[in-house]
XYZ file of C-alpha atoms in Angstrom:
570
model
C 78.458 68.967 -17.852
C 76.015 67.568 -15.303
C 73.844 66.070 -18.037
C 76.872 64.488 -19.663
C 78.017 62.926 -16.414
C 74.536 61.601 -15.659
C 74.288 60.109 -19.137
C 77.680 58.484 -18.715
C 76.720 56.939 -15.394
C 73.380 55.701 -16.694
C 74.969 54.174 -19.772
C 77.518 52.332 -17.672
C 75.193 50.984 -15.039
C 75.530 47.239 -14.667
C 72.718 45.263 -13.091
C 74.508 42.996 -10.647
C 72.444 40.520 -8.667
C 73.341 39.632 -5.113
C 72.216 36.403 -3.567
C 74.700 36.409 -0.706
C 73.639 39.649 0.968
C 71.343 42.383 -0.250
C 72.794 44.798 2.268
C 75.502 44.979 4.893
C 73.076 45.561 7.780
C 73.766 42.104 9.260
C 77.552 42.483 9.089
C 79.328 43.252 12.355
C 82.648 45.065 12.628
C 85.648 42.968 13.642
C 87.147 39.576 12.993
C 89.302 38.180 10.211
C 88.057 37.444 6.716
C 89.934 35.183 4.306
C 90.023 36.219 0.644
C 91.098 33.389 -1.671
C 92.655 34.321 -5.033
C 93.945 32.237 -7.900
C 96.899 34.619 -7.987
C 98.108 37.383 -5.705
C 97.915 40.965 -6.975
C 100.763 41.673 -9.374
C 101.225 45.108 -7.823
C 100.248 47.090 -4.735
C 102.125 50.262 -5.697
C 99.182 52.300 -7.059
C 101.153 53.745 -9.968
C 101.916 50.203 -11.209
C 98.349 48.934 -11.075
C 96.489 47.995 -14.244
C 94.411 44.908 -13.365
C 90.912 44.941 -11.856
C 91.948 42.558 -9.073
C 94.844 44.802 -8.078
C 92.540 47.849 -8.186
C 90.030 46.141 -5.900
C 92.738 45.447 -3.312
C 94.350 48.849 -3.796
C 91.111 50.657 -2.924
C 91.635 49.468 0.665
C 95.111 51.020 0.758
C 95.244 53.984 -1.604
C 92.505 56.570 -1.947
C 91.934 58.602 -5.117
C 90.380 61.991 -5.884
C 87.145 60.291 -6.928
C 85.922 56.709 -6.689
C 82.798 54.582 -7.055
C 80.143 53.844 -4.486
C 80.524 50.591 -2.614
C 77.008 49.461 -3.528
C 75.423 46.673 -5.590
C 73.752 47.158 -8.949
C 73.592 50.441 -10.811
C 74.631 52.425 -7.722
C 78.122 50.935 -7.990
C 78.649 52.823 -11.257
C 78.043 56.169 -9.559
C 81.136 58.349 -9.276
C 81.575 60.037 -5.892
C 84.223 62.272 -4.278
C 86.931 60.466 -2.303
C 90.075 62.439 -1.483
C 88.420 65.404 -3.180
C 85.450 67.308 -1.799
C 83.537 67.131 -5.093
C 83.724 65.626 -8.578
C 85.995 68.335 -9.940
C 85.528 71.708 -11.574
C 86.328 71.787 -15.308
C 87.127 74.997 -17.151
C 88.637 76.244 -20.419
C 86.508 73.881 -22.503
C 87.269 70.867 -20.280
C 91.029 71.237 -20.736
C 91.616 72.300 -17.117
C 90.284 70.400 -14.089
C 90.542 71.544 -10.474
C 89.934 69.510 -7.303
C 89.860 70.514 -3.637
C 91.293 67.964 -1.188
C 89.282 66.790 1.806
C 90.678 67.740 5.206
C 91.614 65.124 7.806
C 92.866 62.317 5.529
C 96.102 60.832 6.881
C 98.814 58.380 5.947
C 99.438 55.350 8.119
C 102.287 57.282 9.796
C 99.836 60.005 10.896
C 100.938 62.678 8.411
C 98.220 64.591 6.556
C 97.812 64.191 2.798
C 98.492 67.346 0.786
C 98.382 68.504 -2.811
C 102.106 68.023 -3.451
C 101.761 64.315 -2.625
C 98.911 63.886 -5.106
C 101.010 65.713 -7.717
C 104.020 63.511 -6.917
C 101.927 60.375 -7.301
C 100.742 61.491 -10.745
C 104.287 62.433 -11.768
C 105.533 58.935 -10.946
C 103.511 57.657 -13.938
C 105.988 59.377 -16.261
C 109.107 57.686 -14.887
C 110.726 54.902 -16.901
C 110.928 52.992 -13.622
C 107.173 52.394 -13.915
C 106.758 50.064 -16.847
C 103.355 48.707 -15.837
C 100.150 50.503 -14.869
C 97.384 52.219 -16.789
C 98.439 54.847 -19.350
C 95.919 57.621 -18.693
C 98.301 60.127 -17.079
C 100.535 60.071 -20.144
C 97.615 59.938 -22.581
C 95.598 62.781 -21.041
C 97.954 65.233 -19.309
C 99.856 67.898 -21.246
C 103.570 67.124 -21.313
C 106.421 69.543 -20.671
C 108.157 71.195 -23.604
C 110.942 68.688 -23.048
C 109.322 65.274 -22.508
C 108.908 64.727 -18.785
C 110.680 61.723 -17.297
C 109.278 61.595 -13.785
C 110.032 63.226 -10.436
C 113.254 61.369 -9.618
C 115.319 63.771 -11.710
C 114.174 66.622 -9.471
C 111.894 68.109 -12.135
C 108.140 68.692 -11.995
C 105.320 68.087 -14.465
C 104.071 71.546 -15.476
C 100.521 70.393 -16.219
C 99.846 69.428 -12.568
C 99.980 72.349 -10.164
C 99.108 73.107 -6.549
C 97.510 76.479 -5.857
C 97.792 75.677 -2.144
C 98.123 72.583 0.054
C 94.580 71.467 -0.772
C 93.948 72.634 -4.361
C 95.256 70.631 -7.308
C 94.857 71.578 -10.957
C 95.359 69.460 -14.082
C 95.982 70.810 -17.600
C 95.033 68.334 -20.336
C 96.222 67.784 -23.903
C 92.717 68.209 -25.265
C 89.140 68.649 -23.989
C 88.153 65.652 -21.857
C 84.701 65.711 -20.323
C 85.151 62.549 -18.267
C 88.558 63.279 -16.709
C 87.025 62.947 -13.241
C 86.524 59.250 -14.062
C 90.222 58.885 -14.906
C 91.302 60.236 -11.508
C 89.309 57.449 -9.827
C 92.014 55.047 -11.011
C 94.819 53.884 -8.731
C 97.484 55.475 -10.932
C 96.223 58.900 -9.783
C 96.696 58.037 -6.080
C 99.002 60.203 -3.974
C 102.489 59.064 -2.978
C 104.628 60.503 -0.220
C 108.059 61.591 -1.506
C 110.791 59.604 0.193
C 108.569 56.655 1.112
C 109.189 54.956 -2.244
C 112.980 54.890 -2.257
C 113.054 51.102 -2.668
C 110.654 50.619 -5.591
C 110.350 46.835 -5.241
C 109.753 47.025 -1.489
C 107.158 49.779 -1.999
C 105.348 47.597 -4.532
C 104.957 44.917 -1.884
C 104.146 47.298 0.971
C 103.102 50.811 -0.115
C 102.404 53.513 2.452
C 98.660 53.406 3.069
C 96.096 56.186 3.410
C 93.084 53.831 3.298
C 91.424 51.809 6.053
C 94.072 49.057 5.983
C 97.841 48.832 5.849
C 100.016 45.957 4.643
C 101.801 43.807 7.196
C 105.351 42.677 6.309
C 105.067 39.475 4.278
C 106.032 36.229 5.955
C 105.148 34.009 2.972
C 104.942 34.461 -0.781
C 101.437 32.996 -1.033
C 99.622 35.498 1.206
C 99.192 39.183 2.018
C 97.885 40.352 5.382
C 96.010 43.640 5.756
C 95.390 45.135 9.207
C 93.681 48.336 10.276
C 95.350 51.668 9.597
C 94.962 53.362 12.977
C 95.027 56.805 11.342
C 92.105 56.110 9.005
C 88.787 57.591 10.073
C 85.329 56.684 8.810
C 84.339 60.312 9.378
C 86.451 61.345 6.359
C 85.687 58.243 4.264
C 82.042 57.549 3.599
C 82.713 54.883 0.943
C 84.792 52.058 2.399
C 82.890 50.123 5.043
C 86.045 48.461 6.426
C 84.259 45.917 8.630
C 86.987 43.297 9.343
C 89.900 43.971 11.668
C 92.103 41.851 9.437
C 91.966 40.608 5.846
C 94.034 37.550 4.941
C 94.594 37.393 1.172
C 95.770 33.904 0.244
C 96.698 32.292 -3.053
C 95.159 28.965 -4.065
C 95.035 28.031 -7.746
C 92.888 24.932 -7.183
C 89.400 26.321 -7.865
C 87.629 22.928 -7.479
C 89.232 22.346 -4.061
C 88.361 25.843 -2.871
C 84.793 25.537 -4.182
C 84.388 22.172 -2.449
C 85.681 23.628 0.833
C 83.162 26.471 0.589
C 80.358 23.993 -0.098
C 81.389 21.942 2.961
C 81.500 25.201 4.961
C 83.572 23.969 7.888
C 85.814 25.863 10.316
C 87.587 28.865 8.885
C 86.080 28.278 5.446
C 82.911 29.870 6.826
C 84.865 33.162 6.778
C 86.242 32.706 3.245
C 85.331 34.162 -0.133
C 86.567 33.086 -3.582
C 87.122 36.536 -5.041
C 88.519 36.433 -8.570
C 87.324 33.038 -9.855
C 83.899 31.569 -10.434
C 82.483 28.479 -8.799
C 84.423 25.612 -10.408
C 82.573 24.224 -13.481
C 82.193 20.722 -11.991
C 80.288 22.194 -9.020
C 78.362 24.875 -10.917
C 75.063 23.043 -11.399
C 75.084 21.829 -7.789
C 75.576 25.358 -6.465
C 73.053 27.175 -8.651
C 70.359 24.521 -8.111
C 70.755 24.253 -4.324
C 68.792 27.061 -2.588
C 71.072 27.050 0.454
C 74.281 27.146 -1.582
C 72.967 29.735 -4.032
C 72.277 32.034 -1.068
C 76.020 32.127 -0.582
C 76.806 33.208 -4.127
C 76.964 36.638 -5.692
C 76.111 36.645 -9.371
C 75.867 39.156 -12.169
C 77.494 40.428 -15.357
C 81.076 41.498 -14.933
C 80.864 44.241 -17.575
C 84.022 42.751 -19.065
C 85.142 41.002 -22.210
C 87.364 37.897 -22.160
C 89.502 37.815 -25.282
C 92.737 36.723 -26.903
C 95.031 39.414 -28.222
C 96.667 38.579 -31.562
C 100.309 39.635 -31.655
C 100.486 41.846 -34.749
C 104.290 41.903 -34.584
C 104.405 38.151 -35.128
C 101.315 37.783 -37.342
C 101.511 40.714 -39.713
C 99.234 39.516 -42.519
C 95.559 40.402 -42.088
C 94.355 37.148 -43.659
C 96.391 35.055 -41.232
C 94.878 36.939 -38.287
C 91.360 36.674 -39.682
C 91.841 32.927 -40.127
C 92.606 32.636 -36.405
C 89.393 34.467 -35.564
C 87.262 32.361 -37.902
C 88.717 29.076 -36.646
C 88.169 29.813 -32.938
C 85.378 27.711 -31.365
C 83.788 30.115 -28.869
C 80.885 27.840 -28.024
C 83.206 25.009 -26.992
C 85.320 27.414 -24.955
C 82.215 28.655 -23.109
C 81.043 25.100 -22.538
C 84.317 24.348 -20.749
C 83.651 27.357 -18.522
C 80.215 26.046 -17.544
C 77.896 26.774 -20.447
C 75.575 29.639 -21.347
C 75.051 30.581 -17.696
C 78.622 31.881 -17.764
C 77.853 34.620 -20.301
C 77.120 35.580 -23.901
C 79.490 34.957 -26.790
C 81.367 38.133 -27.678
C 81.793 39.921 -31.001
C 83.244 43.263 -29.838
C 85.737 44.734 -27.391
C 83.305 47.323 -25.999
C 80.838 45.294 -23.889
C 77.055 45.519 -24.446
C 76.343 47.381 -21.198
C 78.061 50.530 -22.512
C 76.318 53.084 -24.696
C 79.393 53.043 -26.958
C 78.773 49.365 -27.820
C 78.091 48.766 -31.513
C 76.375 45.668 -32.853
C 78.404 43.814 -35.471
C 79.325 40.193 -36.113
C 82.097 40.143 -38.677
C 83.011 36.484 -38.153
C 79.583 34.865 -37.771
C 79.843 34.212 -34.027
C 76.138 34.684 -33.344
C 75.052 32.402 -36.184
C 77.687 29.735 -35.557
C 79.642 29.869 -32.319
C 81.641 26.803 -33.396
C 83.651 28.900 -35.845
C 84.061 28.562 -39.598
C 86.864 26.213 -40.617
C 86.219 26.614 -44.339
C 86.687 30.390 -44.272
C 89.799 30.041 -42.128
C 91.359 27.551 -44.568
C 90.383 29.712 -47.557
C 92.122 32.745 -46.032
C 95.258 30.735 -45.289
C 95.269 29.486 -48.892
C 94.767 33.031 -50.253
C 97.760 34.227 -48.281
C 99.809 31.289 -49.533
C 98.922 32.156 -53.146
C 100.444 35.580 -52.486
C 103.626 34.000 -51.121
C 102.640 34.714 -47.504
C 102.920 31.791 -45.119
C 100.587 31.898 -42.148
C 102.077 30.227 -39.053
C 101.287 26.531 -38.823
C 102.355 26.484 -35.170
C 101.412 29.148 -32.633
C 102.396 29.837 -29.031
C 99.451 30.732 -26.794
C 100.227 32.568 -23.529
C 98.053 31.976 -20.478
C 98.483 32.225 -16.694
C 99.733 29.079 -14.962
C 96.328 27.994 -13.672
C 94.693 24.587 -14.176
C 91.183 25.984 -14.606
C 92.197 28.527 -17.246
C 94.291 25.878 -18.983
C 91.220 23.641 -19.237
C 89.344 26.412 -21.064
C 92.214 27.276 -23.367
C 92.823 23.640 -24.346
C 89.569 23.785 -26.318
C 91.519 25.810 -28.878
C 93.807 22.918 -29.688
C 91.287 20.787 -31.621
C 89.749 23.801 -33.353
C 93.066 24.979 -34.760
C 94.308 21.481 -35.652
C 91.375 21.275 -38.072
C 92.796 24.194 -40.052
C 96.379 22.924 -39.909
C 97.668 24.933 -36.961
C 99.439 23.343 -34.000
C 98.834 25.069 -30.642
C 101.594 25.244 -28.033
C 100.133 26.290 -24.680
C 102.619 28.346 -22.649
C 101.670 28.601 -18.988
C 103.388 31.648 -17.464
C 103.932 32.713 -13.864
C 100.447 33.888 -12.859
C 101.720 36.547 -10.436
C 103.851 38.175 -13.154
C 101.614 37.352 -16.129
C 100.370 40.836 -17.019
C 103.893 42.252 -17.066
C 105.234 39.363 -19.152
C 102.607 39.718 -21.879
C 103.120 43.505 -22.059
C 106.701 43.052 -23.353
C 106.589 43.330 -27.145
C 109.613 41.053 -27.392
C 107.799 37.966 -26.155
C 107.319 34.960 -28.516
C 103.566 34.410 -28.068
C 101.160 34.649 -31.008
C 97.930 34.641 -28.984
C 97.623 36.122 -25.502
C 94.887 35.276 -22.991
C 93.509 38.552 -21.619
C 90.436 40.319 -20.318
C 89.302 43.893 -19.897
C 86.840 45.727 -17.683
C 86.327 49.345 -18.818
C 87.938 51.775 -16.393
C 84.794 53.890 -16.671
C 81.577 53.700 -18.647
C 82.733 54.825 -22.075
C 84.663 53.553 -25.072
C 87.410 55.979 -24.054
C 88.222 53.489 -21.276
C 88.479 50.567 -23.713
C 89.891 51.543 -27.102
C 92.787 53.902 -26.148
C 94.349 51.737 -23.404
C 94.104 48.592 -25.538
C 94.978 49.875 -29.011
C 96.730 53.276 -28.919
C 99.977 52.840 -30.861
C 101.878 55.304 -28.663
C 101.804 52.703 -25.889
C 103.854 50.153 -27.830
C 107.434 50.131 -26.581
C 110.602 48.368 -27.773
C 111.314 44.833 -26.506
C 112.356 44.819 -22.876
C 109.905 47.591 -21.980
C 106.194 47.278 -21.238
C 103.501 48.399 -23.662
C 100.729 48.967 -21.143
C 97.619 46.978 -22.059
C 98.156 47.076 -25.834
C 98.784 43.330 -25.869
C 98.260 43.185 -29.654
C 101.141 45.676 -30.062
C 99.032 47.450 -32.670
C 100.550 50.554 -34.248
C 98.119 51.829 -36.860
C 98.185 55.508 -37.853
C 94.536 55.508 -38.945
C 93.383 53.987 -35.670
C 95.527 56.403 -33.647
C 94.057 59.396 -35.466
C 90.517 58.095 -34.945
C 91.246 57.702 -31.215
C 92.325 61.354 -31.007
C 89.188 62.483 -32.826
C 86.892 60.423 -30.615
C 88.555 61.677 -27.431
C 88.162 65.271 -28.598
C 84.458 64.933 -29.534
C 82.508 67.116 -27.062
C 79.052 65.667 -27.771
C 78.683 62.492 -25.756
C 76.216 60.750 -28.097
C 78.501 61.409 -31.060
C 81.517 60.218 -29.070
C 79.736 56.940 -28.282
C 79.124 56.439 -31.996
C 82.778 57.104 -32.837
C 84.017 54.556 -30.294
C 81.586 51.957 -31.636
C 82.764 52.576 -35.195
C 86.377 52.244 -34.056
C 85.563 48.955 -32.364
C 84.166 47.725 -35.680
C 87.309 48.765 -37.566
C 89.470 46.920 -35.038
C 87.301 43.839 -35.512
C 87.935 43.941 -39.241
C 91.671 44.290 -38.565
C 91.469 41.062 -36.518
C 93.768 42.218 -33.726
C 91.827 40.369 -31.024
C 89.466 37.412 -30.652
C 86.632 38.495 -28.336
C 85.323 35.270 -26.774
C 82.754 35.972 -24.070
C 81.080 38.712 -22.046
C 81.457 36.812 -18.769
C 79.124 36.604 -15.803
C 80.461 36.302 -12.278
C 79.320 33.470 -10.003
C 81.359 33.898 -6.835
C 80.914 31.962 -3.603
C 81.574 32.614 0.071
C 81.289 30.835 3.412
C 78.166 31.166 5.520
C 79.691 33.774 7.855
C 80.502 36.262 5.075
C 78.138 39.176 4.430
C 78.013 42.268 2.257
C 78.976 40.355 -0.890
C 77.861 41.611 -4.296
C 79.414 41.897 -7.751
C 80.708 45.437 -8.085
C 80.217 46.839 -11.580
C 83.649 48.464 -11.590
C 85.682 45.379 -10.676
C 83.522 42.525 -11.992
C 83.981 40.714 -8.676
C 82.919 41.149 -5.027
C 83.839 44.551 -3.620
C 86.452 44.115 -0.893
C 85.441 47.433 0.655
C 81.998 46.038 1.526
C 82.797 42.532 2.810
C 82.492 41.614 6.461
C 81.548 38.857 8.884
C 78.143 38.126 10.353
C 79.791 36.809 13.526
C 83.326 38.188 13.996
C 84.011 35.837 16.915
C 84.285 32.857 14.529
C 87.993 32.283 14.015
C 89.598 32.131 10.590
C 92.412 29.679 10.011
C 94.916 31.697 7.968
C 95.842 28.636 5.914
C 94.097 28.459 2.543
C 91.659 25.669 1.813
C 93.410 22.318 1.236
C 94.167 21.472 -2.389
């Protein structure tokens, strides 16, 4: 088991550079830091969280049994105990996992965390009230004889038990050697029964057991985090929690925010652009200026940026393959800033994982401009068989000017093969929930994925398992292609059950190749992060788990410098 875990960590290590601060030794506790986002987190309720941004914020509020080190480079991929005292004790051929809870961890109301609250948090994943969030509790945990429907009916999930107030045990559907990675996810956070009576209110202001708690919102474009007086660094060796206050503000105007950071005046000295890169029009200036580049954190995100192809709307394989062939990935990357932004993608499992397989089914590496001739030939073949490929497609994307500029590069590429593109900009704060509804009318869906841990098991099942697809009006997790393929589902089960890690890697890579041939996504780029902060921000590095600066490590060099809570002017 130890060897397997070490291999998994090594395979997932992402080399993230850090120009802004190689360590946090110069950061001083106190002050207010401003975190600028292109969109606010969709969810703060840990059981509803599925996006990397939301997970990054949630780690300040909701602790999990295990988590990742708050360190740059390969160290950030190292799994460490959090609420638990160790990384778990598997038994019965990895079908049973036991964890012992750390003593002294408290909620923001001063009450101690116990096993029943961790169990309750896990059980919430099974309720129909939770339509968003990652699917691992349902995918991995053994269900009751009668399908479990969550704790609000007064029933319990039999596969999660408490031997005492500090010992929790999980019974799994099948052997899973990396289950301790799954419990690092927000969806396995504890919840205090009774605190979540108003589900919408709890999503905006969950009860915290981390170093910060959420202040009541006074505006829809910001979230304020202040210290949780009952959090203690003596029982949390991971979160550095330097600032007294964290102001999270929404500003969609990346060029304006980047310019304000370059100017570095007033409160902008305390600001960091967290989930968006330096705006393309300022990119060369920033990377070529030694003083400005010192205030950037750069490195691979470990992610893949892609478009999901809606298989409910585009059923014919040839029509989907034509969309992949016609896509101009080079032009898309150029709009993002060029080759410095990342490598063109051919797979859904990124190259930093051992499960990555090398294939190039659509000629991306030989011609990143796409292949119009092959796309037209496939459309004609389908037409000969009385199948009409859509000549007009709706493309879903968040309502953000910068993203829209990238996505517009698709318009000319698809016009050349006779397809009109209708760009549909959706509410950015609700985007991930909107695109998870299988009843939506969008043919292509802008998306991205960072593996939840360093294996194909954290890519293929959450994105392509057919059991996740729900009827219209309900959410289908992260299976944005709405793929339901019996052969793929069976292969997922076999890969998950494979006990030999090297063999499991191979199976995930083969599955990735099969999905490529099915043309259910268009992988576009393995993106790099180039994030910028003001001159008073320290401790900034690209965390391999989130693909962005780690909020748990950020702080101020001089906490006496005031931060204007207003976001940078747009």
